[in-house]
Short mmCIF file of C-alpha atoms in Angstrom, two decimals:
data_model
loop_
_atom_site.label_atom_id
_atom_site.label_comp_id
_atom_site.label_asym_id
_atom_site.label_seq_id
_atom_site.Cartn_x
_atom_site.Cartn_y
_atom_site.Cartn_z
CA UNK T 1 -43.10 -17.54 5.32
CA UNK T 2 -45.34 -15.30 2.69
CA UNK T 3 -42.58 -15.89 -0.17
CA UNK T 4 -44.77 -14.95 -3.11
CA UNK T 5 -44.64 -17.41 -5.95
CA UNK T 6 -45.63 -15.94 -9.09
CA UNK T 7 -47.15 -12.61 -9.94
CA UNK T 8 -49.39 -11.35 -7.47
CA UNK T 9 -52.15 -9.09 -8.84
CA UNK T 10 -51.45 -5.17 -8.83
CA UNK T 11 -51.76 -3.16 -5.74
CA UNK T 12 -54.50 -1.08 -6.40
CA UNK T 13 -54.62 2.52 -5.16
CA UNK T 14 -57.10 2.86 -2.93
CA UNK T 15 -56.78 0.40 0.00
CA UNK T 16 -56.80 -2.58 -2.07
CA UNK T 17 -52.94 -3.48 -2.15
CA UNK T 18 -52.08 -6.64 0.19
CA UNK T 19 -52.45 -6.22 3.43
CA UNK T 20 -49.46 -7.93 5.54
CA UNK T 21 -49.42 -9.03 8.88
CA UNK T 22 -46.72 -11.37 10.06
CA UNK T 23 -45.84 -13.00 6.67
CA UNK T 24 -49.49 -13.03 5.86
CA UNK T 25 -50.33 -11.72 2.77
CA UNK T 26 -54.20 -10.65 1.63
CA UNK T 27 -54.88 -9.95 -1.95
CA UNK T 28 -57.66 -9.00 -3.36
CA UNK T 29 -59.11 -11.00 -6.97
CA UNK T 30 -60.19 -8.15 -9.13
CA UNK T 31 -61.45 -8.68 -12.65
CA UNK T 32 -63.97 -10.82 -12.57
CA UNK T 33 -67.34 -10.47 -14.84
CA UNK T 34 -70.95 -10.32 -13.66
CA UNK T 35 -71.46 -13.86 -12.55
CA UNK T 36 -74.59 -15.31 -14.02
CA UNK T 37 -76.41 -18.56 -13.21
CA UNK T 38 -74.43 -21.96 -14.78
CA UNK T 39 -71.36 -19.57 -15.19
CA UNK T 40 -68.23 -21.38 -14.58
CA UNK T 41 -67.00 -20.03 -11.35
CA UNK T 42 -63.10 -21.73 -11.24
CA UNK T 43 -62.64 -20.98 -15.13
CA UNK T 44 -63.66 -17.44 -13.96
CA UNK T 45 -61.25 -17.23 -10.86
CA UNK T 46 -58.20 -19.16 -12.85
CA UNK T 47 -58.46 -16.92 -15.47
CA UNK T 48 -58.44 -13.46 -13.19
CA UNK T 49 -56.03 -15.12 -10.91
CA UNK T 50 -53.31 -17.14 -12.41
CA UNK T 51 -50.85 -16.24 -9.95
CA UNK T 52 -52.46 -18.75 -7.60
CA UNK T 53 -50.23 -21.51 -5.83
CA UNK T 54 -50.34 -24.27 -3.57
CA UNK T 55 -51.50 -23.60 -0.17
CA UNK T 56 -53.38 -20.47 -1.11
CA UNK T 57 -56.91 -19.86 0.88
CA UNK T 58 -59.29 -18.33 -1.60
CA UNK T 59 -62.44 -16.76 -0.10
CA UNK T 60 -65.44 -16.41 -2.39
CA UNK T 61 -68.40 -13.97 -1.07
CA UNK T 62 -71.41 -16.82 -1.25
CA UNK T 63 -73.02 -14.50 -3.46
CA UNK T 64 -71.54 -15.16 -6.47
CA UNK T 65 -71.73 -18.83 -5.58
CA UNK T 66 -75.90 -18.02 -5.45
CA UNK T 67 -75.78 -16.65 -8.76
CA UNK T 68 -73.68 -19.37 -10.51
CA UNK T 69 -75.84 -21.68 -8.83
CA UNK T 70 -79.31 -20.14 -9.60
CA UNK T 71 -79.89 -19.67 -6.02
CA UNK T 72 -82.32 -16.61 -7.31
CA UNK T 73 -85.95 -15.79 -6.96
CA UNK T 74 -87.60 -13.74 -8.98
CA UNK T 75 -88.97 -10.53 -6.95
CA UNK T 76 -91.97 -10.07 -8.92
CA UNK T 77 -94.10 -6.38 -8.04
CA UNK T 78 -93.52 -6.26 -4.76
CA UNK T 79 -89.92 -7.25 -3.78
CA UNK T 80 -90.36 -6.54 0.22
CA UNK T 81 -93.17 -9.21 -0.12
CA UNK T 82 -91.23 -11.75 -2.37
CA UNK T 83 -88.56 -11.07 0.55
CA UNK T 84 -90.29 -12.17 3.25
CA UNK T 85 -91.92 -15.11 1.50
CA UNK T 86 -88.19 -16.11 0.57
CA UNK T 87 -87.17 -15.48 4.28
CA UNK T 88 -89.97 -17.89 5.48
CA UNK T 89 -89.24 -21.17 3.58
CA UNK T 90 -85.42 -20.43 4.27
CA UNK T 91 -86.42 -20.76 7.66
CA UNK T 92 -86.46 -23.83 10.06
CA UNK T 93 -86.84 -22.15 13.32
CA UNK T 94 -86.95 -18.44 15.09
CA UNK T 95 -84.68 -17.50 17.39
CA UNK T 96 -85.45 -13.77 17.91
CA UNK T 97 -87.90 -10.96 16.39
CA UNK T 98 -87.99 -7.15 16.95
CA UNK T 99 -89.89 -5.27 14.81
CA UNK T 100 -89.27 -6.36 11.40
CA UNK T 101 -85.79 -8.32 11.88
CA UNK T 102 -85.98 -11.92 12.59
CA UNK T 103 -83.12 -14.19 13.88
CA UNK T 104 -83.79 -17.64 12.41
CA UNK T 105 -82.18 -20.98 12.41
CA UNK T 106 -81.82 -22.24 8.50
CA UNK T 107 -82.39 -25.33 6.70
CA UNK T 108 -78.55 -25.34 6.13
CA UNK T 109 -78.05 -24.50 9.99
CA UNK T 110 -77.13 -21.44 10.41
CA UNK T 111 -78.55 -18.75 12.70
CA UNK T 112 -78.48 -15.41 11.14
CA UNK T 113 -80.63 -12.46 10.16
CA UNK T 114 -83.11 -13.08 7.54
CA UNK T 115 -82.57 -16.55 6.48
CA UNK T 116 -79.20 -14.90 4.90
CA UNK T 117 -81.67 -13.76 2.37
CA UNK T 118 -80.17 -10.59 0.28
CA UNK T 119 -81.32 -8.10 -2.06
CA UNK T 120 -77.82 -6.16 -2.39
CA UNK T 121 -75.40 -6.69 -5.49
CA UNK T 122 -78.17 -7.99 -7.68
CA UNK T 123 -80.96 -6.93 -10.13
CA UNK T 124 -83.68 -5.61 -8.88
CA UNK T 125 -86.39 -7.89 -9.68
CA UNK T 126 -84.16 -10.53 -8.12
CA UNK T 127 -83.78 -11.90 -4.76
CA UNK T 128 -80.40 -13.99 -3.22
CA UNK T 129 -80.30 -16.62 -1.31
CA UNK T 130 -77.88 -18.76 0.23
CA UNK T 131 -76.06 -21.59 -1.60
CA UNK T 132 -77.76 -25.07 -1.28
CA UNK T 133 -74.29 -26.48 0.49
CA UNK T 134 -71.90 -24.36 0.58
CA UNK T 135 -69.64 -26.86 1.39
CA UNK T 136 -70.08 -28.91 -1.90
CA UNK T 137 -69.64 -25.84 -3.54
CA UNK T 138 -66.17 -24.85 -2.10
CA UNK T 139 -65.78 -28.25 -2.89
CA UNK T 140 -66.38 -28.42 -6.52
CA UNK T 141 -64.43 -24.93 -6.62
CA UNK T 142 -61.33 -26.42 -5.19
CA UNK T 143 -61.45 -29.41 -8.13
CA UNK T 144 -61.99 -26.65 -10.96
CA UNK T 145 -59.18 -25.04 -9.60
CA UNK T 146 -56.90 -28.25 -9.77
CA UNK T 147 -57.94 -28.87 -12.81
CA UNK T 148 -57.59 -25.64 -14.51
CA UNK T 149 -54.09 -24.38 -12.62
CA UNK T 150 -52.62 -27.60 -11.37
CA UNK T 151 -52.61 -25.90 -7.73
CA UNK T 152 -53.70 -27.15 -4.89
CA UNK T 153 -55.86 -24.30 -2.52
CA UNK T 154 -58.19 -23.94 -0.07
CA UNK T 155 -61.86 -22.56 -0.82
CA UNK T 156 -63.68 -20.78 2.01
CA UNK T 157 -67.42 -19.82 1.11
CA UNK T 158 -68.27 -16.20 3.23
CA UNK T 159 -71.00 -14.98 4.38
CA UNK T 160 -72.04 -11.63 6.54
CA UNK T 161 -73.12 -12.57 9.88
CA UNK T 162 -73.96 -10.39 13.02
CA UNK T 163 -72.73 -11.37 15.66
CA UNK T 164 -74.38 -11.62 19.54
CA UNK T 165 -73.44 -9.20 22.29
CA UNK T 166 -71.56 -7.14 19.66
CA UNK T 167 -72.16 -4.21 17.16
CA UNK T 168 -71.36 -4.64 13.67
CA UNK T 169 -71.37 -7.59 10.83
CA UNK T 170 -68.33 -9.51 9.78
CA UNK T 171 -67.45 -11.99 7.41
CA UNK T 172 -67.50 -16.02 8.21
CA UNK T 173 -67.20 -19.14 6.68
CA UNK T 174 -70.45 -20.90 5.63
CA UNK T 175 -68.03 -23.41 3.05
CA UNK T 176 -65.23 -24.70 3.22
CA UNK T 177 -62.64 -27.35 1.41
CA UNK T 178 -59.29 -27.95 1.79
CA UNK T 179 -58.96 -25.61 5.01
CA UNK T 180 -58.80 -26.91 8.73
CA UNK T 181 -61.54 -24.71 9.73
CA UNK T 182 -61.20 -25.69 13.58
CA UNK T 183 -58.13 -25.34 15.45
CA UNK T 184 -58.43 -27.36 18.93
CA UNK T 185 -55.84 -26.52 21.68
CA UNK T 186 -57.83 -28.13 24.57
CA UNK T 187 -55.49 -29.97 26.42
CA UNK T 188 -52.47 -28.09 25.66
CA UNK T 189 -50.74 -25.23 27.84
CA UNK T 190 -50.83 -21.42 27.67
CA UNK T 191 -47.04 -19.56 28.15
CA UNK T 192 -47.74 -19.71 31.66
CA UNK T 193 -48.41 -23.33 32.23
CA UNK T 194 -52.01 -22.77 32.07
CA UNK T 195 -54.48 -25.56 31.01
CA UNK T 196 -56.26 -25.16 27.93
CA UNK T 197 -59.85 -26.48 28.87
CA UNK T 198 -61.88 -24.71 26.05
CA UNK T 199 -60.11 -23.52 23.67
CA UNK T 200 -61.10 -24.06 20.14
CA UNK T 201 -60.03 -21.81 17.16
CA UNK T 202 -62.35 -20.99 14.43
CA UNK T 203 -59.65 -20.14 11.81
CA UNK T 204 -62.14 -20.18 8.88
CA UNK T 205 -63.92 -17.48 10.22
CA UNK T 206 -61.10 -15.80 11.21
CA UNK T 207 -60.00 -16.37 7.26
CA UNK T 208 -62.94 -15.06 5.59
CA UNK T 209 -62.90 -11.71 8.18
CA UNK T 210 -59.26 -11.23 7.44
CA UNK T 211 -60.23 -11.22 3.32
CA UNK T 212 -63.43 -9.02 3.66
CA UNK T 213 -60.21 -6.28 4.44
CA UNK T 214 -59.76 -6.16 0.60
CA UNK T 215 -63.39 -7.31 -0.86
CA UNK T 216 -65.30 -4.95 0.37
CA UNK T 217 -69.35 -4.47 0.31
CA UNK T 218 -69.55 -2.50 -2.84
CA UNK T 219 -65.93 -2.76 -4.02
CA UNK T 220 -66.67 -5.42 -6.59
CA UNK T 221 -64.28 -7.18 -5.46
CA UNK T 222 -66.25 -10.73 -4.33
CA UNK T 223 -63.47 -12.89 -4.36
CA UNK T 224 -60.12 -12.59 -2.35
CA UNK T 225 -56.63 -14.29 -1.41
CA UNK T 226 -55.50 -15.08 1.76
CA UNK T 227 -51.92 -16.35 1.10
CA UNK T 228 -48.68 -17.67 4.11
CA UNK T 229 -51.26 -19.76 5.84
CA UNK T 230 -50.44 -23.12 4.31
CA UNK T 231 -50.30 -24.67 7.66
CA UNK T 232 -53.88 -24.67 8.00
CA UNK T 233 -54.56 -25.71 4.60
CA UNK T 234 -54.64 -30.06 3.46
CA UNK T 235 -51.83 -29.74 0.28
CA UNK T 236 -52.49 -32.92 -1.33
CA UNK T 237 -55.19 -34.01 1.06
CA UNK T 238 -58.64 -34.61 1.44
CA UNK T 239 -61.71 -31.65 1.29
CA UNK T 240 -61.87 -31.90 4.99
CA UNK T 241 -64.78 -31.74 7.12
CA UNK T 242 -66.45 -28.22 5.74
CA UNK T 243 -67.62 -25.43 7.22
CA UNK T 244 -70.66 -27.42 8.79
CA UNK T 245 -68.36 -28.50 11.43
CA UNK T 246 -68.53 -24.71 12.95
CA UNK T 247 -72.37 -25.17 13.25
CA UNK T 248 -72.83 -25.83 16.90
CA UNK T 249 -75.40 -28.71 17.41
CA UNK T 250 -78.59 -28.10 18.80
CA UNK T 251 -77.70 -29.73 22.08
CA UNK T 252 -75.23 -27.67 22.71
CA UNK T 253 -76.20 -24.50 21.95
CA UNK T 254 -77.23 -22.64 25.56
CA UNK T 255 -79.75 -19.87 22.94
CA UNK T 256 -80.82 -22.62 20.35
CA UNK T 257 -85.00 -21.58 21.58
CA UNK T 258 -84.48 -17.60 21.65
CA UNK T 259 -87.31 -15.92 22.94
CA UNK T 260 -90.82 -17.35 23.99
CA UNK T 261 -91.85 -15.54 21.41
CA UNK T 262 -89.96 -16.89 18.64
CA UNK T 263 -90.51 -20.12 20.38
CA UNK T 264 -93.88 -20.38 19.99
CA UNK T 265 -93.70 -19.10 16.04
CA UNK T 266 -90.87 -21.34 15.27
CA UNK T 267 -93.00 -24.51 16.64
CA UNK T 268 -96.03 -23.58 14.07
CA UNK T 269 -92.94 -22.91 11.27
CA UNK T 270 -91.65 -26.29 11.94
CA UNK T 271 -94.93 -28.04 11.51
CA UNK T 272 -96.16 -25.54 8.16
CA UNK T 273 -92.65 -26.42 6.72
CA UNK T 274 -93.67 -30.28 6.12
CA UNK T 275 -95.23 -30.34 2.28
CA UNK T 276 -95.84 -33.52 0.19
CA UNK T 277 -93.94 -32.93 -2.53
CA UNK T 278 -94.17 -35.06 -5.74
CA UNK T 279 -91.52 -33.81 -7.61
CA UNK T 280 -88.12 -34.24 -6.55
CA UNK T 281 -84.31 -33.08 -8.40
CA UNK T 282 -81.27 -35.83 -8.89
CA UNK T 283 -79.74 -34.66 -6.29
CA UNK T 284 -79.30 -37.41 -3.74
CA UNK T 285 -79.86 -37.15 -0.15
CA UNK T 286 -77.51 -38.03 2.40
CA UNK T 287 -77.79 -41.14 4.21
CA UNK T 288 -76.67 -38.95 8.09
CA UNK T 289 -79.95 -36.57 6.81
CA UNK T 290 -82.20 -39.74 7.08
CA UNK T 291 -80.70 -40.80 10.37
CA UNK T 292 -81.12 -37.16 11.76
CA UNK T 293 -84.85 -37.54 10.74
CA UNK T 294 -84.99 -40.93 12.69
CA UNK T 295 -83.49 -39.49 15.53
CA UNK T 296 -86.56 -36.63 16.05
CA UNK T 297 -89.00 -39.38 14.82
CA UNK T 298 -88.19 -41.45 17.76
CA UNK T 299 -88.66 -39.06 20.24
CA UNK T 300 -92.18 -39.11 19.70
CA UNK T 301 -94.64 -40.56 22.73
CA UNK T 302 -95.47 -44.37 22.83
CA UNK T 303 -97.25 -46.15 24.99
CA UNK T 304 -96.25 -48.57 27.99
CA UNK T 305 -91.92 -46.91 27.67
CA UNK T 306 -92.18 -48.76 24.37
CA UNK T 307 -90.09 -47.59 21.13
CA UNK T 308 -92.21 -49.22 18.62
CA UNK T 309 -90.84 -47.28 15.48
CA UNK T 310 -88.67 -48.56 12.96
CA UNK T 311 -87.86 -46.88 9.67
CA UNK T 312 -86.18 -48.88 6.97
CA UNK T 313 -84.04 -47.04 4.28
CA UNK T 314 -84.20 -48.84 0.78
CA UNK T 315 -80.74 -47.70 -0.29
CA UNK T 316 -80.29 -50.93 -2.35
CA UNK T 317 -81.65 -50.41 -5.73
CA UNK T 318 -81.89 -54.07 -6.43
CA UNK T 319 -83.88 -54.19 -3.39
CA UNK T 320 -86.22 -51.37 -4.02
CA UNK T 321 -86.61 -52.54 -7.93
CA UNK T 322 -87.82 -55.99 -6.56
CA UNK T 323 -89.70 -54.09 -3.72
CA UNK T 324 -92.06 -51.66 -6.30
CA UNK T 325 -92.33 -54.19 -8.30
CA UNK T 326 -94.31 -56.80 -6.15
CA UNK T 327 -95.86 -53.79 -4.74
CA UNK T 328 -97.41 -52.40 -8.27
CA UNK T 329 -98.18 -56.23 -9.04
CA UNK T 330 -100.21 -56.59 -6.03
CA UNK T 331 -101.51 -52.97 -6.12
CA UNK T 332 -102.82 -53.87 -10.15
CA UNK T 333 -104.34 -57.30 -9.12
CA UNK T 334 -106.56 -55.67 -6.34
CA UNK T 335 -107.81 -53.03 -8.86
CA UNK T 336 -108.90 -55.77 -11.56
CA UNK T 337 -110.33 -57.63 -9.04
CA UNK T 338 -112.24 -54.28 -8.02
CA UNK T 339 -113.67 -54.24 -11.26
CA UNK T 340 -111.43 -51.73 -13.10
CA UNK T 341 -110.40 -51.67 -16.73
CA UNK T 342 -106.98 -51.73 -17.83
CA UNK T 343 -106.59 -48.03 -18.43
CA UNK T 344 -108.51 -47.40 -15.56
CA UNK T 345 -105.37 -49.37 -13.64
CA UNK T 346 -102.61 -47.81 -15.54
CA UNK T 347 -103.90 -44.41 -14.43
CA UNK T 348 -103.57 -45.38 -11.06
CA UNK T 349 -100.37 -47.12 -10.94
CA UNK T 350 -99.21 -44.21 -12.28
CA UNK T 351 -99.35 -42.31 -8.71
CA UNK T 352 -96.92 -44.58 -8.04
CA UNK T 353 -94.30 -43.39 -10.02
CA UNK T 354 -93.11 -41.04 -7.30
CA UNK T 355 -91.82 -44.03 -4.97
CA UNK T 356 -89.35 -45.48 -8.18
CA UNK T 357 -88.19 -41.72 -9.19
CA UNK T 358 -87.61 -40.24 -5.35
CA UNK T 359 -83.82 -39.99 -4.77
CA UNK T 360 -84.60 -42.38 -1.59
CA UNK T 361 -87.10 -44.23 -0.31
CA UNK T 362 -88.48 -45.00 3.50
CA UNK T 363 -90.39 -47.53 4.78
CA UNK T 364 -92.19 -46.96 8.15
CA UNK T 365 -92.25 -49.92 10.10
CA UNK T 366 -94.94 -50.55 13.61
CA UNK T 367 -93.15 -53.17 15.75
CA UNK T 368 -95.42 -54.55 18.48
CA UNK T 369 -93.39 -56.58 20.55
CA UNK T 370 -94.04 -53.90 23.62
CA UNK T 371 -97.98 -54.21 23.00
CA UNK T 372 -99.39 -55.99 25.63
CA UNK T 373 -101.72 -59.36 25.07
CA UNK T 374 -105.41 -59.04 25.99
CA UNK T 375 -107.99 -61.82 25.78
CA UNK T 376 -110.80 -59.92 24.71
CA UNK T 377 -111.09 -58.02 21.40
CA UNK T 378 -112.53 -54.95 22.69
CA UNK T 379 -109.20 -54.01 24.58
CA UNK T 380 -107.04 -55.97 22.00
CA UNK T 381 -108.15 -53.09 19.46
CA UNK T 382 -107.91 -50.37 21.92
CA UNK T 383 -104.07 -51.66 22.31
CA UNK T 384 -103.62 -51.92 18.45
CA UNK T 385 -105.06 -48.04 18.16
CA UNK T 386 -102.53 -46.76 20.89
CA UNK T 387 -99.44 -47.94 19.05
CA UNK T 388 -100.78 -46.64 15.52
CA UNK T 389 -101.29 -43.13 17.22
CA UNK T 390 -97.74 -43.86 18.19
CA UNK T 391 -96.79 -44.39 15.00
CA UNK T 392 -98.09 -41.57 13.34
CA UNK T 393 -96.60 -39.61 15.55
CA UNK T 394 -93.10 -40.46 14.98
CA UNK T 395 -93.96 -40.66 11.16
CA UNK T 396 -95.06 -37.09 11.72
CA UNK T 397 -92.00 -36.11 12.76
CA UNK T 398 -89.65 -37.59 10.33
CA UNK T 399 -91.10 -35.86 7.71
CA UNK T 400 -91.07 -32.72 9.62
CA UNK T 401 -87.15 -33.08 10.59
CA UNK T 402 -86.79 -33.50 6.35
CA UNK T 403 -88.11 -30.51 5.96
CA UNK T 404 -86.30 -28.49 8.26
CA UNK T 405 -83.61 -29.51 6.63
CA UNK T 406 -85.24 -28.47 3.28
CA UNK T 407 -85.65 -31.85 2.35
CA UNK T 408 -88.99 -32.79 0.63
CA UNK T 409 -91.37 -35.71 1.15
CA UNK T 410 -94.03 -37.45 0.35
CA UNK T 411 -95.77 -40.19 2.94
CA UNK T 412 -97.82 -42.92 0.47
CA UNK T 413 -100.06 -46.07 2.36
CA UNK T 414 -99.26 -48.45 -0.47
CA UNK T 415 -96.86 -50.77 1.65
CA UNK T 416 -100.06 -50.80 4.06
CA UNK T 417 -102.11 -52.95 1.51
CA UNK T 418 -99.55 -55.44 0.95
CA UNK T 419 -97.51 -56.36 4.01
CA UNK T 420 -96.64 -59.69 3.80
CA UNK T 421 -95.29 -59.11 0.39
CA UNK T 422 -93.07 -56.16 1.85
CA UNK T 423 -92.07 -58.25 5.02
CA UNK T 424 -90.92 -60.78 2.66
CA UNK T 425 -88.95 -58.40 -0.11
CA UNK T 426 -87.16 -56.45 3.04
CA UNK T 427 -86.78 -59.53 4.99
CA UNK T 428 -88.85 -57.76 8.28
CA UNK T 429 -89.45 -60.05 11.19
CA UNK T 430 -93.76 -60.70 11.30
CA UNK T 431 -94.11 -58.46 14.26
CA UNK T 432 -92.85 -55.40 12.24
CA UNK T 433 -95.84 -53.85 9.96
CA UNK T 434 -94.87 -51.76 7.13
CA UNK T 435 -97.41 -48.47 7.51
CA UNK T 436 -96.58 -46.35 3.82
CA UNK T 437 -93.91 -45.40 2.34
CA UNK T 438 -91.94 -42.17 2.35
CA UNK T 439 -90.24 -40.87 -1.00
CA UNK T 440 -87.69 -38.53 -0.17
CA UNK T 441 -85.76 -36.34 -2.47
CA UNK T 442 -85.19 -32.48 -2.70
CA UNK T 443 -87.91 -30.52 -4.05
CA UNK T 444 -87.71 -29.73 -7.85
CA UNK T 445 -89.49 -26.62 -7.61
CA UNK T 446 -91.08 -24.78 -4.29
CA UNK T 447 -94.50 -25.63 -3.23
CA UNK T 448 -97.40 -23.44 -3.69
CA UNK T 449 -97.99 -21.29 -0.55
CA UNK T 450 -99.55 -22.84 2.09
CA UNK T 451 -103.01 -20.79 2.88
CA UNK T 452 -103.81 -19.95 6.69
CA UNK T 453 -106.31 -22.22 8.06
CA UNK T 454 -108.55 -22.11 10.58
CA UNK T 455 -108.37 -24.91 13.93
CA UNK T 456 -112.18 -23.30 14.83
CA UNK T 457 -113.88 -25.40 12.49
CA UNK T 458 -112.13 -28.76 13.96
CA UNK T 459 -111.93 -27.45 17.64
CA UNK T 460 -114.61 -28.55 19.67
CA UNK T 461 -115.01 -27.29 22.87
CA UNK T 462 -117.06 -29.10 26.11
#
């Protein structure tokens, strides 16, 4: 175990030679240039490390991922200000504040200081942040890799973390591809004939800790080797599951609200975080990001025990093609017969254009079949009104689950003034009523801040 295959960089002087511990072998990636945004990260790495070989883990520091992925704000005149404003829309949730540090739950998942936010190892008028998806990135590392060396090697993405109950930061994974990043031993037995009940190995972690021995915070070093643990990496297989399966869901974490404090601030964060956004990348959004968003849309109140929400994802683009169409069709004939000229109606349709360029598209649906029948029309309306609240409700909180996921939308009424038509194109039963449409995508650019306003003027008090 730890035969070494090829040259193996230099040991440097100073600490930086490999670092062996039972046939495992750590070695650092020196070399590399200043990584700039839309530089080509694996040509980089296969070019300072050509002595790479099959079943190699190679642990990039994330921030060299940021800056190959433009993952950079400009700091502007006042960088502790740009900071904090890059901290906040990084931020999904607080877990814990004291003083200036805050603990907070990302868009990506994570709970760490700062949003992961960093102002160290780059200019400074610029400000880090973390990778989109790390994962995809350790993914499309791994391929470059392939491609350029014909090897076969796992890619860890690290990140410094704090870590609870303990002093000091280490290193974990935030990517990964290739590498088993859990090892579960529940159900097996100890030396002693023990019962394993709980034990689950984060090996990633204990990967990209193990490399930070050679990388170092100011070393230059942001890219290492960790080489004799082929067992835990897939030679020949499949990416894996990433680094998002170390991300304990919300339901199980015991600390996932932190303090009342941060409680209370992460509630308003939540809410602030929803934006419309009309202007979306290519990148496409998951189709598990869109249930998640159901899932908190649904747990919104209802009236009578009912569940009156349905949400239909147009992920057939025949089926959204014929859908905008009849929808713009019907839209144009109601605005000629409003009176309006033809450039008058081309104008309009135009606002359109954000349901037939959004990466994916929602429709809302109200089903009534748990509204109750009343002969009069005074309490037949009342009824109607209680299961639109209802609906707006869970509508509310779809788009607010995107967006703590950093996942822009936009909510539109169009399917509203054409029902039937929609019903008919999505094949919907007649007690389902569309109410909008959602375009969802990934913002192309970050929305302008959000000024403070004031509840006084709306509050009335009795």
């Amino acid at each position: 175990m730890g035969d070494v295959v090829g040259p193996p960089p230099s040991p440097a002087p100073n600490g930086g030679a490999a670092a062996r511990a039972g046939g495992v072998q750590i070695l650092p990636v020196p070399g590399l240039p200043e990584v700039t945004p839309g530089a080509d990260l694996a040509a980089l790495i296969a070019a300072a490390a050509p002595w790479l070989v099959d079943g190699d883990v190679l642990v990039v520091t994330s921030k060299i991922i940021s800056k190959a992925e433009g993952m950079l704000v400009p700091a502007g005149d006042d960088r502790e200000a740009a900071r904090e404003a890059a901290i906040d829309a990084e931020t999904t949730a607080v877990v814990a504040t004291r003083g200036r540090t805050r603990i907070v739950r990302t868009y990506h998942g994570l709970v760490l200081a700062s949003a992961g936010v960093d102002t160290s190892n780059v200019d400074q008028d610029t400000i880090a942040l973390l990778p989109r998806d790390s994962d995809a990135s350790a993914r499309a590392l791994r391929a470059g890799l392939r491609d350029s060396l014909g090897v076969d090697v796992g890619v860890l993405v690290s990140d410094t973390m704090g870590r609870p109950w303990r002093v000091g930061v280490a290193d974990v994974a935030i990517g990964a591809a290739g590498v088993r990043p859990l090892r579960d031993l529940r159900g097996q037995r100890d030396g002693h004939g023990n019962d394993l009940a709980m034990t689950v190995v984060a090996d990633a972690d204990q990967l990209a800790a193990a490399a930070e021995l050679v990388k170092g915070k100011s070393g230059g070093v942001p890219v290492a080797v960790v080489r004799g643990v082929r067992k835990l990496v897939d030679v020949g297989g499949d990416d894996g599951p990433g680094a998002a399966a170390l991300v304990r869901v919300l339901d199980e974490d015991m600390f996932a609200l932190g303090t009342a404090e941060a409680r209370a601030l992460g509630h308003r964060e939540a809410v602030t975080l929803r934006r419309s956004i009309r202007h979306f990348t290519s990148q496409e959004v998951a189709p598990d990001a869109i249930a998640r968003a159901v899932a908190s849309a649904v747990t919104a109140p209802a009236p009578h025990h009912t569940t009156p929400w349905r949400f239909v994802h147009v992920a057939s683009d025949d089926v959204r093609k014929r859908l905008l169409t009849v929808m713009r069709d019907a839209w144009a004939a109601d605005l000629r017969g409003d009176g309006f000229d033809e450039a008058a109606i081309a104008r309009r349709l135009k606002r359109g254009d954000l349901l037939w360029e959004a990466p994916a598209l929602v429709v809302p649906a109200l089903a009534l079949d748990g509204a109750h029948t009343y002969p009069d029309a005074r309490r037949a309306t009342s009824e109607r009104a209680m299961f639109q609240v209802a609906m707006g409700a869970g509508v509310q909180n779809f788009l607010v689950a995107l967006a703590a996921e950093g996942i822009g939308s936009c909510w539109i009424s169009s399917t509203m003034f054409c029902a039937d038509l929609v019903r008919a194109e999505l094949d919907l039963p007649d007690d389902w009523h569309p109410m909008g449409s959602v375009a969802v995508g990934y913002p192309a650019e970050d929305p302008r801040p959000r000024p403070p306003r004031d509840g006084s003027a709306f509050l009335v008090t009795r």
